[in-house]
PDB file of C-alpha atoms and ligand atoms in Angstrom:
ATOM      1  CA  UNK A 128       0.659 -10.943  20.705  1.00 97.00           C
ATOM      2  CA  UNK A 129       1.234  -7.770  22.684  1.00 96.00           C
ATOM      3  CA  UNK A 130      -0.863  -4.803  21.865  1.00 98.00           C
ATOM      4  CA  UNK A 131       1.228  -1.589  22.316  1.00 98.00           C
ATOM      5  CA  UNK A 132      -0.492   1.963  22.349  1.00 98.00           C
ATOM      6  CA  UNK A 133       2.501   4.259  23.028  1.00 99.00           C
ATOM      7  CA  UNK A 134       5.842   4.945  21.284  1.00 99.00           C
ATOM      8  CA  UNK A 135       7.438   4.405  24.799  1.00 98.00           C
ATOM      9  CA  UNK A 136       6.067   0.866  25.097  1.00 98.00           C
ATOM     10  CA  UNK A 137       7.029   0.163  21.430  1.00 98.00           C
ATOM     11  CA  UNK A 138      10.564   1.400  22.083  1.00 98.00           C
ATOM     12  CA  UNK A 139      10.779  -0.788  25.250  1.00 98.00           C
ATOM     13  CA  UNK A 140       9.611  -3.801  23.431  1.00 98.00           C
ATOM     14  CA  UNK A 141      12.084  -3.226  20.649  1.00 98.00           C
ATOM     15  CA  UNK A 142      14.940  -2.643  23.236  1.00 98.00           C
ATOM     16  CA  UNK A 143      14.089  -5.926  24.872  1.00 98.00           C
ATOM     17  CA  UNK A 144      14.302  -7.889  21.743  1.00 98.00           C
ATOM     18  CA  UNK A 145      17.587  -6.032  20.667  1.00 98.00           C
ATOM     19  CA  UNK A 146      18.995  -7.011  24.041  1.00 98.00           C
ATOM     20  CA  UNK A 147      18.338 -10.777  23.302  1.00 98.00           C
ATOM     21  CA  UNK A 148      20.027 -10.245  19.807  1.00 98.00           C
ATOM     22  CA  UNK A 149      16.666 -10.676  17.920  1.00 98.00           C
ATOM     23  CA  UNK A 150      15.955  -8.953  14.725  1.00 98.00           C
ATOM     24  CA  UNK A 151      12.700  -7.069  14.074  1.00 98.00           C
ATOM     25  CA  UNK A 152      10.539  -6.605  10.860  1.00 99.00           C
ATOM     26  CA  UNK A 153       7.752  -3.998  10.819  1.00 99.00           C
ATOM     27  CA  UNK A 154       4.457  -4.228   8.737  1.00 99.00           C
ATOM     28  CA  UNK A 155       2.612  -0.971   8.774  1.00 99.00           C
ATOM     29  CA  UNK A 156      -1.207  -1.144   7.854  1.00 98.00           C
ATOM     30  CA  UNK A 157      -4.304   0.942   8.301  1.00 98.00           C
ATOM     31  CA  UNK A 158      -6.267  -2.124   9.652  1.00 98.00           C
ATOM     32  CA  UNK A 159      -9.159  -3.875   8.159  1.00 98.00           C
ATOM     33  CA  UNK A 160      -6.669  -6.885   7.924  1.00 98.00           C
ATOM     34  CA  UNK A 161      -7.120  -9.193   5.038  1.00 98.00           C
ATOM     35  CA  UNK A 162      -4.962 -11.936   3.373  1.00 98.00           C
ATOM     36  CA  UNK A 163      -2.859  -9.227   1.610  1.00 98.00           C
ATOM     37  CA  UNK A 164      -1.671  -7.929   5.036  1.00 98.00           C
ATOM     38  CA  UNK A 165      -1.218 -11.396   6.360  1.00 98.00           C
ATOM     39  CA  UNK A 166       1.028 -12.261   3.558  1.00 98.00           C
ATOM     40  CA  UNK A 167       3.291  -9.349   4.481  1.00 98.00           C
ATOM     41  CA  UNK A 168       3.251 -10.671   8.091  1.00 99.00           C
ATOM     42  CA  UNK A 169       3.992 -14.306   7.163  1.00 98.00           C
ATOM     43  CA  UNK A 170       6.802 -12.978   4.795  1.00 98.00           C
ATOM     44  CA  UNK A 171       8.205 -10.910   7.549  1.00 98.00           C
ATOM     45  CA  UNK A 172       8.300 -13.926   9.769  1.00 98.00           C
ATOM     46  CA  UNK A 173      10.643 -15.688   7.333  1.00 98.00           C
ATOM     47  CA  UNK A 174      13.011 -12.816   7.431  1.00 98.00           C
ATOM     48  CA  UNK A 175      13.029 -11.728  11.060  1.00 98.00           C
ATOM     49  CA  UNK A 176      12.979 -13.146  14.556  1.00 98.00           C
ATOM     50  CA  UNK A 177      10.020 -10.716  15.546  1.00 98.00           C
ATOM     51  CA  UNK A 178       7.339  -8.970  13.653  1.00 99.00           C
ATOM     52  CA  UNK A 179       5.625  -5.801  14.645  1.00 99.00           C
ATOM     53  CA  UNK A 180       2.429  -4.918  12.728  1.00 99.00           C
ATOM     54  CA  UNK A 181       1.002  -1.509  12.973  1.00 99.00           C
ATOM     55  CA  UNK A 182      -2.520  -0.323  12.655  1.00 98.00           C
ATOM     56  CA  UNK A 183      -2.934   3.507  12.259  1.00 98.00           C
ATOM     57  CA  UNK A 184      -5.381   5.093   9.988  1.00 98.00           C
ATOM     58  CA  UNK A 185      -3.480   8.112   9.100  1.00 98.00           C
ATOM     59  CA  UNK A 186      -5.603  11.220   8.454  1.00 97.00           C
ATOM     60  CA  UNK A 187      -3.145  13.157   6.670  1.00 97.00           C
ATOM     61  CA  UNK A 188      -3.045  10.756   3.715  1.00 97.00           C
ATOM     62  CA  UNK A 189      -6.764  11.332   3.223  1.00 97.00           C
ATOM     63  CA  UNK A 190      -8.092  14.263   1.124  1.00 94.00           C
ATOM     64  CA  UNK A 191     -10.670  16.636   2.916  1.00 93.00           C
ATOM     65  CA  UNK A 192     -14.022  14.998   2.340  1.00 92.00           C
ATOM     66  CA  UNK A 193     -12.303  11.578   1.543  1.00 93.00           C
ATOM     67  CA  UNK A 194     -13.178   8.235   3.163  1.00 95.00           C
ATOM     68  CA  UNK A 195     -11.252   8.736   6.446  1.00 97.00           C
ATOM     69  CA  UNK A 196     -14.449   8.545   8.570  1.00 96.00           C
ATOM     70  CA  UNK A 197     -15.871   5.726   6.533  1.00 95.00           C
ATOM     71  CA  UNK A 198     -12.761   3.782   6.515  1.00 97.00           C
ATOM     72  CA  UNK A 199     -13.358   0.365   8.259  1.00 97.00           C
ATOM     73  CA  UNK A 200     -12.393   0.112  11.763  1.00 97.00           C
ATOM     74  CA  UNK A 201     -12.285  -3.517  12.972  1.00 97.00           C
ATOM     75  CA  UNK A 202      -9.509  -3.805  15.585  1.00 97.00           C
ATOM     76  CA  UNK A 203     -10.695  -6.910  17.466  1.00 97.00           C
ATOM     77  CA  UNK A 204     -10.983  -9.068  14.254  1.00 98.00           C
ATOM     78  CA  UNK A 205      -7.655  -7.412  12.979  1.00 98.00           C
ATOM     79  CA  UNK A 206      -5.764  -8.410  16.297  1.00 98.00           C
ATOM     80  CA  UNK A 207      -6.744 -12.005  15.843  1.00 98.00           C
ATOM     81  CA  UNK A 208      -5.838 -12.139  12.312  1.00 98.00           C
ATOM     82  CA  UNK A 209      -2.402 -10.579  12.825  1.00 98.00           C
ATOM     83  CA  UNK A 210      -1.728 -12.832  15.589  1.00 98.00           C
ATOM     84  CA  UNK A 211      -2.626 -15.874  13.704  1.00 98.00           C
ATOM     85  CA  UNK A 212      -0.322 -14.690  10.810  1.00 98.00           C
ATOM     86  CA  UNK A 213       2.438 -14.748  13.266  1.00 98.00           C
ATOM     87  CA  UNK A 214       2.808 -11.080  14.456  1.00 98.00           C
ATOM     88  CA  UNK A 215       4.564 -10.747  17.926  1.00 98.00           C
ATOM     89  CA  UNK A 216       3.367  -7.249  18.714  1.00 98.00           C
ATOM     90  CA  UNK A 217       0.596  -4.732  17.412  1.00 98.00           C
ATOM     91  CA  UNK A 218       1.370  -1.176  17.679  1.00 99.00           C
ATOM     92  CA  UNK A 219      -2.012   0.706  17.468  1.00 98.00           C
ATOM     93  CA  UNK A 220      -1.503   4.056  18.745  1.00 98.00           C
ATOM     94  CA  UNK A 221      -4.138   6.930  19.293  1.00 98.00           C
ATOM     95  CA  UNK A 222      -4.208   9.813  16.895  1.00 98.00           C
ATOM     96  CA  UNK A 223      -2.569  12.127  19.449  1.00 98.00           C
ATOM     97  CA  UNK A 224       0.232   9.770  20.056  1.00 98.00           C
ATOM     98  CA  UNK A 225       1.444  10.129  16.455  1.00 98.00           C
ATOM     99  CA  UNK A 226       0.328  13.826  16.033  1.00 98.00           C
ATOM    100  CA  UNK A 227       0.584  15.445  19.463  1.00 98.00           C
ATOM    101  CA  UNK A 228      -0.325  19.298  19.588  1.00 98.00           C
ATOM    102  CA  UNK A 229       2.289  21.471  17.892  1.00 98.00           C
ATOM    103  CA  UNK A 230       3.216  18.786  15.202  1.00 98.00           C
ATOM    104  CA  UNK A 231       4.306  20.736  12.091  1.00 98.00           C
ATOM    105  CA  UNK A 232       6.775  18.597  10.072  1.00 98.00           C
ATOM    106  CA  UNK A 233       5.911  17.238   6.537  1.00 98.00           C
ATOM    107  CA  UNK A 234       8.047  14.925   4.419  1.00 98.00           C
ATOM    108  CA  UNK A 235       7.561  15.514   0.714  1.00 98.00           C
ATOM    109  CA  UNK A 236       9.139  13.333  -1.769  1.00 98.00           C
ATOM    110  CA  UNK A 237       9.338  14.676  -5.421  1.00 96.00           C
ATOM    111  CA  UNK A 238       9.823  12.722  -8.560  1.00 95.00           C
ATOM    112  CA  UNK A 239       8.187   9.395  -7.862  1.00 97.00           C
ATOM    113  CA  UNK A 240       5.245  11.096  -6.055  1.00 97.00           C
ATOM    114  CA  UNK A 241       4.362  12.885  -9.195  1.00 95.00           C
ATOM    115  CA  UNK A 242       1.445  11.803 -11.446  1.00 97.00           C
ATOM    116  CA  UNK A 243      -0.625   8.590 -10.911  1.00 98.00           C
ATOM    117  CA  UNK A 244      -2.010   8.600  -7.466  1.00 98.00           C
ATOM    118  CA  UNK A 245       0.069  11.529  -6.518  1.00 97.00           C
ATOM    119  CA  UNK A 246      -1.595  13.511  -9.336  1.00 96.00           C
ATOM    120  CA  UNK A 247      -5.071  12.531  -8.247  1.00 96.00           C
ATOM    121  CA  UNK A 248      -4.616  12.704  -4.441  1.00 96.00           C
ATOM    122  CA  UNK A 249      -2.689  15.986  -3.878  1.00 95.00           C
ATOM    123  CA  UNK A 250      -0.647  15.682  -0.474  1.00 96.00           C
ATOM    124  CA  UNK A 251      -1.289  11.903  -0.289  1.00 98.00           C
ATOM    125  CA  UNK A 252       2.192  10.834  -0.390  1.00 98.00           C
ATOM    126  CA  UNK A 253       3.330  13.499   1.858  1.00 98.00           C
ATOM    127  CA  UNK A 254       1.088  11.977   4.459  1.00 98.00           C
ATOM    128  CA  UNK A 255       2.383   8.538   3.759  1.00 98.00           C
ATOM    129  CA  UNK A 256       5.993   9.519   3.605  1.00 98.00           C
ATOM    130  CA  UNK A 257       5.734  11.480   6.965  1.00 98.00           C
ATOM    131  CA  UNK A 258       3.973   8.785   8.849  1.00 98.00           C
ATOM    132  CA  UNK A 259       5.951   5.850   7.577  1.00 99.00           C
ATOM    133  CA  UNK A 260       9.128   7.840   8.536  1.00 99.00           C
ATOM    134  CA  UNK A 261       7.773   8.189  11.876  1.00 98.00           C
ATOM    135  CA  UNK A 262       7.021   4.589  12.204  1.00 99.00           C
ATOM    136  CA  UNK A 263      10.332   3.533  11.027  1.00 99.00           C
ATOM    137  CA  UNK A 264      12.069   5.898  13.449  1.00 98.00           C
ATOM    138  CA  UNK A 265       9.806   4.823  16.436  1.00 98.00           C
ATOM    139  CA  UNK A 266      10.123   1.031  15.809  1.00 98.00           C
ATOM    140  CA  UNK A 267      13.774   1.107  14.284  1.00 98.00           C
ATOM    141  CA  UNK A 268      13.079  -2.356  12.499  1.00 98.00           C
ATOM    142  CA  UNK A 269      15.949  -4.069  10.500  1.00 98.00           C
ATOM    143  CA  UNK A 270      13.244  -4.796   7.731  1.00 98.00           C
ATOM    144  CA  UNK A 271      10.083  -3.092   6.873  1.00 99.00           C
ATOM    145  CA  UNK A 272       7.576  -4.817   4.375  1.00 99.00           C
ATOM    146  CA  UNK A 273       5.204  -3.137   1.946  1.00 99.00           C
ATOM    147  CA  UNK A 274       2.749  -4.459  -0.647  1.00 98.00           C
ATOM    148  CA  UNK A 275       3.401  -4.023  -4.456  1.00 98.00           C
ATOM    149  CA  UNK A 276      -0.340  -3.566  -4.452  1.00 98.00           C
ATOM    150  CA  UNK A 277       0.527   0.132  -3.706  1.00 98.00           C
ATOM    151  CA  UNK A 278       3.458   0.212  -5.948  1.00 98.00           C
ATOM    152  CA  UNK A 279       3.853   3.959  -6.150  1.00 98.00           C
ATOM    153  CA  UNK A 280       3.761   4.049  -2.483  1.00 98.00           C
ATOM    154  CA  UNK A 281       6.566   1.327  -2.345  1.00 98.00           C
ATOM    155  CA  UNK A 282       8.671   3.527  -4.521  1.00 98.00           C
ATOM    156  CA  UNK A 283       8.078   6.590  -2.555  1.00 98.00           C
ATOM    157  CA  UNK A 284       9.105   4.734   0.693  1.00 98.00           C
ATOM    158  CA  UNK A 285      12.251   3.387  -0.925  1.00 98.00           C
ATOM    159  CA  UNK A 286      13.080   6.939  -1.981  1.00 98.00           C
ATOM    160  CA  UNK A 287      12.487   8.465   1.532  1.00 98.00           C
ATOM    161  CA  UNK A 288      14.468   5.736   3.296  1.00 98.00           C
ATOM    162  CA  UNK A 289      17.278   6.212   0.953  1.00 98.00           C
ATOM    163  CA  UNK A 290      17.192  10.091   0.988  1.00 98.00           C
ATOM    164  CA  UNK A 291      17.014  10.339   4.773  1.00 98.00           C
ATOM    165  CA  UNK A 292      19.486   7.608   5.523  1.00 98.00           C
ATOM    166  CA  UNK A 293      16.911   5.645   7.490  1.00 98.00           C
ATOM    167  CA  UNK A 294      18.769   2.145   8.323  1.00 98.00           C
ATOM    168  CA  UNK A 295      16.221  -0.212   7.351  1.00 98.00           C
ATOM    169  CA  UNK A 296      15.766  -2.742   4.485  1.00 98.00           C
ATOM    170  CA  UNK A 297      12.624  -2.256   2.384  1.00 98.00           C
ATOM    171  CA  UNK A 298      10.933  -5.373   0.943  1.00 98.00           C
ATOM    172  CA  UNK A 299       8.120  -5.212  -1.598  1.00 98.00           C
ATOM    173  CA  UNK A 300       5.766  -8.255  -1.365  1.00 98.00           C
ATOM    174  CA  UNK A 301       3.632  -9.329  -4.480  1.00 98.00           C
ATOM    175  CA  UNK A 302       0.018  -8.501  -4.472  1.00 98.00           C
ATOM    176  CA  UNK A 303      -2.488 -11.053  -3.089  1.00 98.00           C
ATOM    177  CA  UNK A 304      -5.569 -11.524  -5.188  1.00 98.00           C
ATOM    178  CA  UNK A 305      -9.059 -13.053  -4.867  1.00 98.00           C
ATOM    179  CA  UNK A 306      -9.491 -16.136  -6.800  1.00 98.00           C
ATOM    180  CA  UNK A 307     -11.006 -13.978  -9.913  1.00 98.00           C
ATOM    181  CA  UNK A 308      -8.060 -11.724 -10.003  1.00 98.00           C
ATOM    182  CA  UNK A 309      -9.198  -8.718  -8.046  1.00 98.00           C
ATOM    183  CA  UNK A 310      -6.439  -7.217  -5.834  1.00 98.00           C
ATOM    184  CA  UNK A 311      -7.350  -7.580  -2.058  1.00 98.00           C
ATOM    185  CA  UNK A 312      -7.977  -4.269  -0.539  1.00 98.00           C
ATOM    186  CA  UNK A 313      -9.750  -2.891   2.568  1.00 95.00           C
ATOM    187  CA  UNK A 314     -11.739  -0.662   0.085  1.00 95.00           C
ATOM    188  CA  UNK A 315     -13.307  -3.678  -1.545  1.00 97.00           C
ATOM    189  CA  UNK A 316     -15.756  -3.675   1.284  1.00 95.00           C
ATOM    190  CA  UNK A 317     -17.300  -0.522  -0.198  1.00 96.00           C
ATOM    191  CA  UNK A 318     -18.495  -2.561  -3.430  1.00 98.00           C
ATOM    192  CA  UNK A 319     -21.890  -3.679  -3.972  1.00 98.00           C
ATOM    193  CA  UNK A 320     -22.635  -7.318  -5.182  1.00 98.00           C
ATOM    194  CA  UNK A 321     -23.062  -5.980  -8.672  1.00 98.00           C
ATOM    195  CA  UNK A 322     -19.784  -3.955  -8.519  1.00 98.00           C
ATOM    196  CA  UNK A 323     -17.866  -6.592  -6.904  1.00 98.00           C
ATOM    197  CA  UNK A 324     -18.732  -8.706 -10.193  1.00 98.00           C
ATOM    198  CA  UNK A 325     -17.513  -5.953 -12.288  1.00 98.00           C
ATOM    199  CA  UNK A 326     -14.236  -5.293 -10.245  1.00 98.00           C
ATOM    200  CA  UNK A 327     -12.048  -8.100 -11.708  1.00 98.00           C
ATOM    201  CA  UNK A 328     -12.153  -6.284 -15.010  1.00 98.00           C
ATOM    202  CA  UNK A 329      -9.430  -3.962 -13.648  1.00 98.00           C
ATOM    203  CA  UNK A 330      -6.872  -6.790 -13.449  1.00 98.00           C
ATOM    204  CA  UNK A 331      -8.101  -8.536 -16.645  1.00 98.00           C
ATOM    205  CA  UNK A 332      -7.631  -5.270 -18.547  1.00 98.00           C
ATOM    206  CA  UNK A 333      -4.015  -4.794 -17.135  1.00 98.00           C
ATOM    207  CA  UNK A 334      -3.272  -8.331 -18.027  1.00 98.00           C
ATOM    208  CA  UNK A 335      -4.597  -8.052 -21.537  1.00 98.00           C
ATOM    209  CA  UNK A 336      -2.454  -4.959 -22.257  1.00 98.00           C
ATOM    210  CA  UNK A 337       0.619  -6.568 -20.850  1.00 98.00           C
ATOM    211  CA  UNK A 338       0.117  -9.413 -23.220  1.00 97.00           C
ATOM    212  CA  UNK A 339      -0.509  -7.159 -26.183  1.00 97.00           C
ATOM    213  CA  UNK A 340       2.556  -5.030 -25.241  1.00 97.00           C
ATOM    214  CA  UNK A 341       4.783  -8.049 -25.320  1.00 94.00           C
ATOM    215  CA  UNK A 342       3.451  -8.783 -28.787  1.00 95.00           C
ATOM    216  CA  UNK A 343       4.663  -5.343 -29.834  1.00 94.00           C
ATOM    217  CA  UNK A 344       1.468  -3.364 -29.986  1.00 96.00           C
ATOM    218  CA  UNK A 345       1.664   0.491 -29.616  1.00 97.00           C
ATOM    219  CA  UNK A 346       1.489   1.727 -26.012  1.00 98.00           C
ATOM    220  CA  UNK A 347      -0.827   4.685 -26.474  1.00 97.00           C
ATOM    221  CA  UNK A 348      -3.501   2.732 -28.623  1.00 97.00           C
ATOM    222  CA  UNK A 349      -3.444  -0.049 -25.970  1.00 98.00           C
ATOM    223  CA  UNK A 350      -3.847   2.394 -23.071  1.00 98.00           C
ATOM    224  CA  UNK A 351      -6.722   4.215 -24.815  1.00 98.00           C
ATOM    225  CA  UNK A 352      -8.329   0.785 -25.598  1.00 98.00           C
ATOM    226  CA  UNK A 353      -7.876  -0.393 -22.132  1.00 98.00           C
ATOM    227  CA  UNK A 354      -9.485   2.856 -20.602  1.00 98.00           C
ATOM    228  CA  UNK A 355     -12.451   2.441 -22.821  1.00 98.00           C
ATOM    229  CA  UNK A 356     -12.849  -1.262 -21.954  1.00 98.00           C
ATOM    230  CA  UNK A 357     -12.860  -0.296 -18.241  1.00 98.00           C
ATOM    231  CA  UNK A 358     -15.711   2.178 -18.704  1.00 98.00           C
ATOM    232  CA  UNK A 359     -17.599  -0.217 -20.841  1.00 98.00           C
ATOM    233  CA  UNK A 360     -17.249  -2.826 -18.063  1.00 98.00           C
ATOM    234  CA  UNK A 361     -19.009  -0.445 -15.630  1.00 98.00           C
ATOM    235  CA  UNK A 362     -16.248   1.549 -13.981  1.00 98.00           C
ATOM    236  CA  UNK A 363     -17.557   5.187 -13.452  1.00 97.00           C
ATOM    237  CA  UNK A 364     -14.295   6.793 -14.356  1.00 98.00           C
ATOM    238  CA  UNK A 365     -10.662   6.137 -14.968  1.00 98.00           C
ATOM    239  CA  UNK A 366      -8.150   8.222 -12.918  1.00 98.00           C
ATOM    240  CA  UNK A 367      -5.163   6.873 -14.813  1.00 98.00           C
ATOM    241  CA  UNK A 368      -4.016   3.963 -16.907  1.00 98.00           C
ATOM    242  CA  UNK A 369      -0.284   4.151 -17.568  1.00 98.00           C
ATOM    243  CA  UNK A 370       2.951   2.560 -18.478  1.00 98.00           C
ATOM    244  CA  UNK A 371       5.906   3.505 -16.352  1.00 98.00           C
ATOM    245  CA  UNK A 372       9.502   2.699 -15.643  1.00 96.00           C
ATOM    246  CA  UNK A 373       9.509  -0.022 -12.865  1.00 95.00           C
ATOM    247  CA  UNK A 374      12.001   1.911 -10.733  1.00 92.00           C
ATOM    248  CA  UNK A 375      11.896   5.587 -11.505  1.00 93.00           C
ATOM    249  CA  UNK A 376       8.244   5.550 -12.562  1.00 96.00           C
ATOM    250  CA  UNK A 377       9.096   7.760 -15.616  1.00 96.00           C
ATOM    251  CA  UNK A 378       6.408   7.725 -18.255  1.00 97.00           C
ATOM    252  CA  UNK A 379       6.975   5.214 -21.048  1.00 97.00           C
ATOM    253  CA  UNK A 380       5.759   5.684 -24.422  1.00 96.00           C
ATOM    254  CA  UNK A 381       7.367   2.653 -25.845  1.00 96.00           C
ATOM    255  CA  UNK A 382       7.783  -0.757 -24.086  1.00 96.00           C
ATOM    256  CA  UNK A 383      11.520  -1.621 -24.192  1.00 91.00           C
ATOM    257  CA  UNK A 384      12.430  -3.187 -20.738  1.00 85.00           C
ATOM    258  CA  UNK A 385      11.133  -3.647 -17.326  1.00 88.00           C
ATOM    259  CA  UNK A 386       7.969  -1.770 -16.930  1.00 97.00           C
ATOM    260  CA  UNK A 387       4.907  -1.349 -14.769  1.00 98.00           C
ATOM    261  CA  UNK A 388       1.361  -0.885 -15.887  1.00 98.00           C
ATOM    262  CA  UNK A 389      -0.670   0.944 -13.196  1.00 98.00           C
ATOM    263  CA  UNK A 390      -4.270   1.915 -12.948  1.00 98.00           C
ATOM    264  CA  UNK A 391      -6.851   3.647 -10.709  1.00 98.00           C
ATOM    265  CA  UNK A 392     -10.406   3.660 -11.466  1.00 98.00           C
ATOM    266  CA  UNK A 393     -13.732   4.422  -9.699  1.00 98.00           C
ATOM    267  CA  UNK A 394     -16.462   1.854  -9.224  1.00 98.00           C
ATOM    268  CA  UNK A 395     -19.333   3.182  -7.204  1.00 96.00           C
ATOM    269  CA  UNK A 396     -17.935   4.704  -4.037  1.00 94.00           C
ATOM    270  CA  UNK A 397     -14.641   2.617  -4.441  1.00 96.00           C
ATOM    271  CA  UNK A 398     -11.696   3.856  -5.944  1.00 97.00           C
ATOM    272  CA  UNK A 399      -9.838   0.613  -6.972  1.00 98.00           C
ATOM    273  CA  UNK A 400      -5.958   0.607  -7.794  1.00 98.00           C
ATOM    274  CA  UNK A 401      -3.937  -2.283  -9.366  1.00 98.00           C
ATOM    275  CA  UNK A 402      -0.771  -2.565 -11.281  1.00 99.00           C
ATOM    276  CA  UNK A 403       1.273  -5.512 -12.753  1.00 98.00           C
ATOM    277  CA  UNK A 404       4.803  -6.082 -14.013  1.00 98.00           C
ATOM    278  CA  UNK A 405       5.464  -6.150 -17.773  1.00 97.00           C
TER     279      UNK A 405
HETATM  280  P1  AMP B 547      -3.081  -0.660   3.750  1.00 87.28           P
HETATM  281  O1  AMP B 547      -3.710  -1.216   5.165  1.00 87.28           O
HETATM  282  O2  AMP B 547      -4.234  -0.670   2.706  1.00 87.28           O
HETATM  283  O3  AMP B 547      -2.597   0.788   4.056  1.00 87.28           O
HETATM  284  O4  AMP B 547      -2.003  -1.611   3.496  1.00 87.28           O
HETATM  285  C1  AMP B 547      -0.984  -1.904   4.478  1.00 87.28           C
HETATM  286  C2  AMP B 547       0.056  -2.542   3.591  1.00 87.28           C
HETATM  287  O5  AMP B 547      -0.374  -3.786   3.104  1.00 87.28           O
HETATM  288  C3  AMP B 547       0.682  -1.810   2.552  1.00 87.28           C
HETATM  289  O6  AMP B 547       2.014  -2.051   2.335  1.00 87.28           O
HETATM  290  C4  AMP B 547      -0.052  -2.380   1.194  1.00 87.28           C
HETATM  291  O7  AMP B 547       0.702  -2.258   0.069  1.00 87.28           O
HETATM  292  C5  AMP B 547      -0.151  -3.899   1.648  1.00 87.28           C
HETATM  293  N1  AMP B 547      -1.271  -4.491   0.881  1.00 87.28           N
HETATM  294  C6  AMP B 547      -2.622  -4.090   0.842  1.00 87.28           C
HETATM  295  N2  AMP B 547      -3.236  -4.995   0.050  1.00 87.28           N
HETATM  296  C7  AMP B 547      -2.351  -5.807  -0.386  1.00 87.28           C
HETATM  297  C8  AMP B 547      -2.546  -7.022  -1.241  1.00 87.28           C
HETATM  298  N3  AMP B 547      -3.661  -7.326  -1.862  1.00 87.28           N
HETATM  299  N4  AMP B 547      -1.354  -7.726  -1.347  1.00 87.28           N
HETATM  300  C9  AMP B 547      -0.219  -7.413  -0.923  1.00 87.28           C
HETATM  301  N5  AMP B 547      -0.083  -6.457  -0.046  1.00 87.28           N
HETATM  302  C10 AMP B 547      -1.081  -5.619   0.226  1.00 87.28           C
END
């Protein structure tokens, strides 16, 4: 697997594959590679001749005082994992390659960015939309893959690609979970042993609410009960627990059709997010 550090090297690699008639898929990540990321690469392999994974810890999507400095940086282990999953190239640029002096552009997506993580992390999705747009324009992949684990992010990216006419097919990949249901995440590394035992309650709560919704129970009551059960299980606080339209992310007060149940909650130093289809 080639490790590319510059946009020029990335474009040269892409041009070489294009000249051979090969298709390319892009899998953007922030590193600390786990089986969730590897599933994206493996899925990408089934769709394209070549797969480019990227590792870039994007400072503009972290809040001031957030966990940018603490975010795990494990490039050697990541490189091996991405290669074993079938990536053909890794694009891992320096900060200055992505944000050279004078950089001044911001892509802001309204609507799907509002509320949920967008409400609790101001500016987060601007950072995501801007850096993902840059990566898509740098690599010009045929396909780009993103996890449903970050469901709002996936909808923001679909929106920006549509609105800016970026010629790429966006594919969402189902969340990969630990055996006890906890969604795999680089931030799970922040959990103590005790918190790790509590963490699956997030997925269990979502599953229970989804079952009750399908039985016809009232949305508001279920969400209140679910929030209580998370704090009783040991979560420090719940940022949100909401039922939304699966595509527009509009708030739903009644369960009638395809919906998504999404939650974010704090467990010790970790902010865990998860979501499921209803
Ligand atoms: P991250 O490195 O956390 O920014 O994630 C990079 C990509 O991997 C994003 O598209 C995430 O949605 C996706 N991803 C992260 N965790 C998982 C998971 N457990 N299952 C599936 N995809 C995931």
